[in-house]
Coordinates of C-alpha atoms and ligand atoms in Angstrom, one line a residue:
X448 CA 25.0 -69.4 -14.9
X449 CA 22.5 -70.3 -17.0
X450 CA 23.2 -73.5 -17.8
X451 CA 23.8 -73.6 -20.9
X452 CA 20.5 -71.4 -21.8
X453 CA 20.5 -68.2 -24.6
X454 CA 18.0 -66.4 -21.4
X455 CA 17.3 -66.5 -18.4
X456 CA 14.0 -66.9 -19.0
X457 CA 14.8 -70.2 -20.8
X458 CA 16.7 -71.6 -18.0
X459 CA 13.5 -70.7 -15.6
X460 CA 10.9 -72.2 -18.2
X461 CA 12.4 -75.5 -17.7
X462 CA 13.3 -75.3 -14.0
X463 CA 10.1 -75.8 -13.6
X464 CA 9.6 -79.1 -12.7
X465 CA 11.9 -78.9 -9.8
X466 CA 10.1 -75.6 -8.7
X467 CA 6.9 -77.2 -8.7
X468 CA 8.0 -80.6 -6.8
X469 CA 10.2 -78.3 -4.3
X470 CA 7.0 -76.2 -3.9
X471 CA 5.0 -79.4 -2.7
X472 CA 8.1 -80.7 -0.9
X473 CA 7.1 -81.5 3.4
X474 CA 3.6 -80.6 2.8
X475 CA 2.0 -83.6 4.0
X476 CA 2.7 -85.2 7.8
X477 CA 3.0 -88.7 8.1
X478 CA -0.4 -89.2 8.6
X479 CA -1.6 -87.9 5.2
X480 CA -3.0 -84.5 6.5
X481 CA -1.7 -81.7 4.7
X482 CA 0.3 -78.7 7.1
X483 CA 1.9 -75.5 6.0
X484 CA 5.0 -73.8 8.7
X485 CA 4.2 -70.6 8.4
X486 CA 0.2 -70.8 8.5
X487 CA -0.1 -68.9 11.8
X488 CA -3.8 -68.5 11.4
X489 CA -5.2 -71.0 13.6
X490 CA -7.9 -73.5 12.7
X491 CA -10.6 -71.5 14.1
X492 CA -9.4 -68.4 12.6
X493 CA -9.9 -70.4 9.3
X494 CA -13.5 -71.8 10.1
X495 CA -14.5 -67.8 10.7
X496 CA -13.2 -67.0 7.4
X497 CA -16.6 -66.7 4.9
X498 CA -14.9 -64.6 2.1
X499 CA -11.4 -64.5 0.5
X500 CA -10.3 -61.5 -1.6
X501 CA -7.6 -62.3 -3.9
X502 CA -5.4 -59.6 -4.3
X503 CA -2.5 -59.7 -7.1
X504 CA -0.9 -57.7 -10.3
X505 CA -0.2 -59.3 -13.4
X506 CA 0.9 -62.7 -13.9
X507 CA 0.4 -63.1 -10.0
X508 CA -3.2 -62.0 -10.8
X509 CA -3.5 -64.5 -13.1
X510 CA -2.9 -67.6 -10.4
X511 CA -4.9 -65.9 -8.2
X512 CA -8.0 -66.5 -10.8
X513 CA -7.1 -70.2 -11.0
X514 CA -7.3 -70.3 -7.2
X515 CA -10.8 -68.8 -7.1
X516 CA -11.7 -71.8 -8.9
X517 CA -10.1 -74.2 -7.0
X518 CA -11.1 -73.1 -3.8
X519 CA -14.5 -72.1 -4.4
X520 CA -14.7 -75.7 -5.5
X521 CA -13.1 -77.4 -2.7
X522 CA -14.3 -75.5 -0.3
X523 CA -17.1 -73.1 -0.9
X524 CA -15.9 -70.3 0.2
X525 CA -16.6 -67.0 -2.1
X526 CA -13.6 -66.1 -3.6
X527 CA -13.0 -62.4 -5.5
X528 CA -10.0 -61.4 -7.4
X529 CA -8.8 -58.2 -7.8
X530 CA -6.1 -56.1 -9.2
X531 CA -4.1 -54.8 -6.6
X532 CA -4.1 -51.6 -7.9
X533 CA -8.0 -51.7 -8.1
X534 CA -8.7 -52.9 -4.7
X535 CA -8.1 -49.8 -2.1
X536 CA -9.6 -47.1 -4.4
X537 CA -13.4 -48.8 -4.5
X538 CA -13.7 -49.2 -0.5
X539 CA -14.0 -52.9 -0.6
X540 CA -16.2 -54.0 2.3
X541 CA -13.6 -55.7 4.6
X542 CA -13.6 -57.3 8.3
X543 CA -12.0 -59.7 10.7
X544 CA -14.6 -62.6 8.3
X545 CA -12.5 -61.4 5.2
X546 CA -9.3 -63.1 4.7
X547 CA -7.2 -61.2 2.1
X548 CA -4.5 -64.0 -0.2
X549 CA -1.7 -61.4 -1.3
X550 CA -0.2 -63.0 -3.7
X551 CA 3.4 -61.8 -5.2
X552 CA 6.8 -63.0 -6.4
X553 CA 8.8 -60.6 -5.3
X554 CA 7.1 -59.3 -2.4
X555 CA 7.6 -56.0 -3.2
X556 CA 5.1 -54.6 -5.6
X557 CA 4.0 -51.5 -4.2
X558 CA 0.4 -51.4 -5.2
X559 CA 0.0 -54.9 -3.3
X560 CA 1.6 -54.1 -0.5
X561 CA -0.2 -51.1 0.3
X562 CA -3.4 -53.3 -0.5
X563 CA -2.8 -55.2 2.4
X564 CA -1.8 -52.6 4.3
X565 CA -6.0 -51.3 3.9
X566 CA -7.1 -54.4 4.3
X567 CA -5.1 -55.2 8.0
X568 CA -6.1 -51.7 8.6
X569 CA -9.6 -52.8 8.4
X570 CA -8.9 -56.0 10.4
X571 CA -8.8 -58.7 7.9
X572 CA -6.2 -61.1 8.0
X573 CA -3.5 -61.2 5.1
X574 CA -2.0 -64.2 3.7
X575 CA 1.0 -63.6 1.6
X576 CA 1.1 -66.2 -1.3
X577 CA 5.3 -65.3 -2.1
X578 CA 9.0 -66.2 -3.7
X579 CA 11.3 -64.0 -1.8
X580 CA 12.1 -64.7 1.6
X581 CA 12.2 -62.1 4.4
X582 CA 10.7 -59.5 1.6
X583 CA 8.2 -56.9 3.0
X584 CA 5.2 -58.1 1.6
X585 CA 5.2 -61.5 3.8
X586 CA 6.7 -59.6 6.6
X587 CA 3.4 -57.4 6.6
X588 CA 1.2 -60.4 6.9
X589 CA -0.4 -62.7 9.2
X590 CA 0.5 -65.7 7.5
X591 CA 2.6 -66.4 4.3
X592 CA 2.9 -69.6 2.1
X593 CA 6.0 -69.0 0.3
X594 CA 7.1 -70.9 -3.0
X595 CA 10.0 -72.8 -3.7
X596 CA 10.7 -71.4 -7.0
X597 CA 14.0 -70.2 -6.2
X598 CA 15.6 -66.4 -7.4
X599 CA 13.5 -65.8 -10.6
X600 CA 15.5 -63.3 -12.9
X601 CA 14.2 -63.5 -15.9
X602 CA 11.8 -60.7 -15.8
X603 CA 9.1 -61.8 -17.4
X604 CA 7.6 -64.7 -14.7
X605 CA 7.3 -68.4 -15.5
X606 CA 8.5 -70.8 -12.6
X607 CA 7.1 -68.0 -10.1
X608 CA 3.9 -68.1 -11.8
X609 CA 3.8 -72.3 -11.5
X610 CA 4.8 -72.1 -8.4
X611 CA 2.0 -69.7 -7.3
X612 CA -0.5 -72.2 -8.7
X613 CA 0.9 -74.9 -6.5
X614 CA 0.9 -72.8 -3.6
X615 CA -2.7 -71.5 -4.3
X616 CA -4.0 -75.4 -4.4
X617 CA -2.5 -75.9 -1.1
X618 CA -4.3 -73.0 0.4
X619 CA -7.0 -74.4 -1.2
X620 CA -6.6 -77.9 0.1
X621 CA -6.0 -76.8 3.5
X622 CA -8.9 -74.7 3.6
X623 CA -10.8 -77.9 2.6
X624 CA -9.3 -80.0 5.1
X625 CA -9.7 -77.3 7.9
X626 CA -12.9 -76.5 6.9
X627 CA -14.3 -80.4 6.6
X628 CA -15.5 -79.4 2.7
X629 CA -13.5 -82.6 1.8
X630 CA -12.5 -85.7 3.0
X631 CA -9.1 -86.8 3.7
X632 CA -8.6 -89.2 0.9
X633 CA -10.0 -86.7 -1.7
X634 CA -6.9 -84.1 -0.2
X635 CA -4.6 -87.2 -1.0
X636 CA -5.8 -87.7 -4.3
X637 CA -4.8 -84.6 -5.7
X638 CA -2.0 -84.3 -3.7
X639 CA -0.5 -87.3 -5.3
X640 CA -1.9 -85.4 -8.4
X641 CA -0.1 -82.7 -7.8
X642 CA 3.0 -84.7 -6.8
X643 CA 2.6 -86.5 -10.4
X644 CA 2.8 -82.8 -12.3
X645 CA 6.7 -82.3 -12.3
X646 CA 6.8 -85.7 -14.7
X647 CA 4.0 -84.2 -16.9
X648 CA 5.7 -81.1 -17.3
X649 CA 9.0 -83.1 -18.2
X650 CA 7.6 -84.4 -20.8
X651 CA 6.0 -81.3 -22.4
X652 CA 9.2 -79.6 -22.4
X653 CA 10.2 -82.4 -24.1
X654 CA 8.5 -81.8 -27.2
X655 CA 9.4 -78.0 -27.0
X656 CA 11.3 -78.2 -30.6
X657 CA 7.3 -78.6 -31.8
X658 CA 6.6 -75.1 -30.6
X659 CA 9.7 -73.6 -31.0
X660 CA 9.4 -74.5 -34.8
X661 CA 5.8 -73.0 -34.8
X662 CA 7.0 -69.8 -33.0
X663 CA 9.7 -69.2 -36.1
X664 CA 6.9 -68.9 -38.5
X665 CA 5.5 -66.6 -36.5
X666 CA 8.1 -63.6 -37.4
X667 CA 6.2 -61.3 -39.0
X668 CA 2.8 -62.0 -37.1
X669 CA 0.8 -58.9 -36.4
X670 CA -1.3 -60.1 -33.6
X671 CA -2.4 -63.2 -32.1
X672 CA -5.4 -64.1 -29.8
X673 CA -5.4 -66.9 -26.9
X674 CA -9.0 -68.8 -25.6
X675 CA -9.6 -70.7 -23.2
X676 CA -12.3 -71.8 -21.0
X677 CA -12.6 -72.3 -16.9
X678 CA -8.8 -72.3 -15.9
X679 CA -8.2 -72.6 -19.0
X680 CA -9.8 -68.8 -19.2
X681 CA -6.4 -67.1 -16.6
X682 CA -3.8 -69.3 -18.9
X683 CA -4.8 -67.6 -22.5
X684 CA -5.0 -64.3 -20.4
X685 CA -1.1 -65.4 -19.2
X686 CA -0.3 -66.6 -22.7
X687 CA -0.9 -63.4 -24.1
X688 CA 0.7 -61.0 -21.2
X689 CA 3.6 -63.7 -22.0
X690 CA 3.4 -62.4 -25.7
X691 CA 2.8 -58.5 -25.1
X692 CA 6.1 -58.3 -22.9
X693 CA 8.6 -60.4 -24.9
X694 CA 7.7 -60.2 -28.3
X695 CA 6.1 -56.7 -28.4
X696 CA 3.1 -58.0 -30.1
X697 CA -0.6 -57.2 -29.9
X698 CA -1.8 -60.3 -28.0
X699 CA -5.7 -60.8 -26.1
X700 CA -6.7 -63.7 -24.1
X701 CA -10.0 -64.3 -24.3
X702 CA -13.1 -66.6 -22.5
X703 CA -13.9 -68.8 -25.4
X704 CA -17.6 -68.0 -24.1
X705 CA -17.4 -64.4 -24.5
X706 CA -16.4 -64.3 -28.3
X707 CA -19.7 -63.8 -29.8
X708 CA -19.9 -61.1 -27.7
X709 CA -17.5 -59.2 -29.4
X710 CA -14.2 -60.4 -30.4
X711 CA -14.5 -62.6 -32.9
X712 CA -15.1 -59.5 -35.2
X713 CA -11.3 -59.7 -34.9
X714 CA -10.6 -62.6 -37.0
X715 CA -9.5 -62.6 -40.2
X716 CA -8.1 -64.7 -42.6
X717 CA -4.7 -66.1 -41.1
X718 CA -4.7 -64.5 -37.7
X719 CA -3.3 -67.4 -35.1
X720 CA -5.5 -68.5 -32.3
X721 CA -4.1 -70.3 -30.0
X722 CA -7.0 -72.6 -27.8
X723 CA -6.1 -74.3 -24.6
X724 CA -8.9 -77.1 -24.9
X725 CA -10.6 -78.5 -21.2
X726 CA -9.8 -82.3 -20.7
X727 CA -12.7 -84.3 -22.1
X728 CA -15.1 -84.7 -18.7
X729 CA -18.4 -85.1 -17.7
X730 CA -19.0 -81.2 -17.9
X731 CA -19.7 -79.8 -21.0
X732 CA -16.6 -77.4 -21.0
X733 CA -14.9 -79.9 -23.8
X734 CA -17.6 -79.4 -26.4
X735 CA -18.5 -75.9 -26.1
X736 CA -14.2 -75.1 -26.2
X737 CA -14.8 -77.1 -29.4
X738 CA -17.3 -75.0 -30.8
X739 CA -15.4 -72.2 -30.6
X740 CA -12.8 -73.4 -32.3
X741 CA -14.5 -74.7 -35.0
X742 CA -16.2 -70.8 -35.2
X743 CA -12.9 -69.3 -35.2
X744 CA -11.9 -71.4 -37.7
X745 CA -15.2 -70.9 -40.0
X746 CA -14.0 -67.4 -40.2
X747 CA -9.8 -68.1 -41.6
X748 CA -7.9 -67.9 -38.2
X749 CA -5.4 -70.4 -37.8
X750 CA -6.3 -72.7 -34.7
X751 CA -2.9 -73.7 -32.4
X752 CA -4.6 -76.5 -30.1
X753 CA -3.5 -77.1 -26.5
X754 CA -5.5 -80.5 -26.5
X755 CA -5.1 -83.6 -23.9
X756 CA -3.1 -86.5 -25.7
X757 CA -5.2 -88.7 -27.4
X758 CA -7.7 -85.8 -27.7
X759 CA -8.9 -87.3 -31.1
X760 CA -12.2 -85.2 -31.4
X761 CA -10.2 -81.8 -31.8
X762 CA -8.2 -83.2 -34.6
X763 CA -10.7 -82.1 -37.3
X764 CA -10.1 -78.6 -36.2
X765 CA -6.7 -78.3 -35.2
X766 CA -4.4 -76.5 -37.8
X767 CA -1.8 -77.1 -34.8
X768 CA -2.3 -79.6 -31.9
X769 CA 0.4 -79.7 -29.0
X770 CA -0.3 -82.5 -27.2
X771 CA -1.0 -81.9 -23.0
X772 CA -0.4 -84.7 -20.9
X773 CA -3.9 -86.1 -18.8
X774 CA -4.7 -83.4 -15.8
X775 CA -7.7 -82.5 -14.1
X776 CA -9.4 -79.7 -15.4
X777 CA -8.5 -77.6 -12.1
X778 CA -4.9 -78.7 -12.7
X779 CA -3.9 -78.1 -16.1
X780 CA -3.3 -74.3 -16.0
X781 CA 0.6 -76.1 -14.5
X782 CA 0.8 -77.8 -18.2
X783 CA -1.0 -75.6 -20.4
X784 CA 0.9 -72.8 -19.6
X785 CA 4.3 -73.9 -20.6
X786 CA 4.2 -74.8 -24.2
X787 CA 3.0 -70.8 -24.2
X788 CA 6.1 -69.7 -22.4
X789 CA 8.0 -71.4 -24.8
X790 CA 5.8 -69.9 -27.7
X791 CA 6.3 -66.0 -26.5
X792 CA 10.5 -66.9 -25.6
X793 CA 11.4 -68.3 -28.8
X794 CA 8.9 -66.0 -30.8
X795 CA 10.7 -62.5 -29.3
X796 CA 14.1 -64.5 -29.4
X797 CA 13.8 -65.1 -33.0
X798 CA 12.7 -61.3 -33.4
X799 CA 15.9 -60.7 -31.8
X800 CA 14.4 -58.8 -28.7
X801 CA 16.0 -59.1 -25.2
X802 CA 14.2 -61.4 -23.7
X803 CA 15.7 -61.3 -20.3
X804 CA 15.5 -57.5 -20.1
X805 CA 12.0 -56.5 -22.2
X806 CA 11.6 -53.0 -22.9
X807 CA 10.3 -50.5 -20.3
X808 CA 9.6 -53.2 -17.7
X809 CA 11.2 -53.9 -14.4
X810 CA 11.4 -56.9 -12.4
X811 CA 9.6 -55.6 -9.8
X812 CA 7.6 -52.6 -9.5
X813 CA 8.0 -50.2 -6.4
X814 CA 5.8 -47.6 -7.7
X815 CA 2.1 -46.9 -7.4
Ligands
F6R180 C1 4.7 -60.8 -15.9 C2 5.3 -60.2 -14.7 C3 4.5 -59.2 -14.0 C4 4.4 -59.5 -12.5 C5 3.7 -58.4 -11.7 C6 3.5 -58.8 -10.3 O1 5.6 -61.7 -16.5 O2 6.3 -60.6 -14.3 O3 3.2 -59.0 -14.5 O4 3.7 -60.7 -12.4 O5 4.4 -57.2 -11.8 O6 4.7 -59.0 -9.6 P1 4.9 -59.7 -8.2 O7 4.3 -61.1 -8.4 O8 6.3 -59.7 -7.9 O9 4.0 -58.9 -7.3

């Protein structure tokens, strides 16, 4: 049952690529225009819409800061993200103009659900984002895009987390489309984008011996700290929750921006940083990443560089540079993400933990 896999978790990790092409799977009409079945919020329910409150726990939390980007870019709506736990007890200012994205693997979590329960209360409409068909948090909502990920049982998330991102680029898209924020043949461009990913993601979990070896040397390691920039920012966060549950180690993810605001007085001779570095672009997101790293390095840590291939300007400081195939900037969270998976699986495996079955967590989590 798992196909040859030590965990679970393994098995998921490289699932992935179907997950994420099944997730995209009848998306788009002949035409070109992009549709989702169980929408159910009308067009002009969607042109009223002038703020989106993300609402999510966790790893779930963690997509829904990738969507912020992508849809505030897209489509210029505002976009806030918030804990699901937070969100009720700080009277959020809601109404029928508010649409509330729930987004949840299971379906079940009992602080989201009872999110969106105040928010319909409060007539906004609730979009589930969601893996588990027929569970109650979809059943709840006005609308639900569920993922194709398949039963997740590892229960640390991986394949739910990618497929999240996918389904959050499609609300994102749609928005756009419905909205007129973008034109057609923009929408089809990173579609095919999109459709390209499963490859990309193929061939990263092709090289995972590289990171698996790296993990190994890792035994021992005290802590570890993740940067990252933009969407980079939600995949360090993800790299070290990834870290925290499976390997029981102490584990921050950091905004590269924000370490000379405090952090960096972590860093100490050895300690292992692990940088997911922007594509190179117009912005200047690639050169300030950069600068960090080089700060980080200044002061002894050992750099692990999440770098697009042929990335030759990071190679001066790069004690470690796993090679990410070429993505958009809004995109890459579905690459970066997996070499740091397979970091936090082989590092607890190797520690012999249960990888499957961490300590003191559940699947999913019923209780306030
Ligand atoms: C992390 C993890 C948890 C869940 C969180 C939300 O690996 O699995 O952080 O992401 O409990 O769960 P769902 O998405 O089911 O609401």
């Amino acid at each position: 049952e798992k196909d040859g896999h030590d965990w679970f978790m393994r098995k998921e990790i490289f699932e992935q690529p179907r997950a994420v092409a099944d997730s995209l799977l009848g998306r788009r009409t002949r035409s070109g225009a992009l549709q989702l079945d169980e929408m159910r919020l009308s067009d002009q329910e969607l042109r009223d819409i002038d703020k989106i409150i993300i609402i999510a726990a966790g790893t779930s939390f963690y997509a829904g800061m990738v969507a912020k980007y992508a849809i505030e870019h897209w489509c210029r709506i505002p976009v806030e993200v918030e804990l699901s736990s937070e969100f009720r007890y700080r009277d959020p200012i809601l109404d029928y103009s508010t649409l509330v994205v729930a987004i949840s693997q299971s379906g079940e979590t009992a602080d989201t659900l009872q999110a969106i329960r105040h928010a319909r209360s409060q007539r906004s409409k609730v979009l589930a984002i969601c893996n588990t068909n027929g569970s109650t948090i979809p059943r709840e909502s006005d609308a639900v895009i569920y993922t194709h990920a398949g039963p997740e049982i590892g229960v640390a998330s991986t394949k739910g987390f990618l497929t999240q991102l996918v389904a959050c680029y499609l609300l994102a898209l749609y928005l756009a489309q419905v909205k007129g924020t973008r034109y057609g043949d923009e929408i089809t461009q990173v579609m095919e984008q999109l459709e390209a990913v499963p490859d990309q993601i193929e061939a990263v979990l092709g090289r995972c011996e590289q990171v698996y070896e790296l993990a190994r040397t890792h035994v021992g390691t005290r802590s570890v700290l993740f940067l990252g920039r933009h969407a980079g920012y939600p995949v360090a966060l993800e790299g070290a929750l990834k870290l925290k549950e499976l390997a029981y180690l102490h584990a921050e993810g950091f905004a590269a921006g924000e370490l000379k605001h405090g952090p960096i007085a972590l860093v100490e001779e050895g300690l292992p940083v692990l940088c997911v570095v922007p594509p190179r672009g117009r912005d200047q997101l690639h050169g300030k990443m950069l600068s960090g790293i080089q700060e980080v390095r200044a002061r002894g840590a050992v750099t692990i560089c999440l770098a697009e291939e042929g990335d030759a300007t990071i190679t001066p400081y790069a004690d470690v540079l796993i090679p990410l195939p070429r993505v958009p900037v809004l995109l890459q969270p579905l690459v970066a993400v997996v070499p740091l998976q397979l970091f936090a699986c082989e590092l607890a495996s190797a520690m012999g933990h249960d990888v499957d079955q961490p300590r003191n967590l559940a699947k999913s989590v019923t209780v306030e």
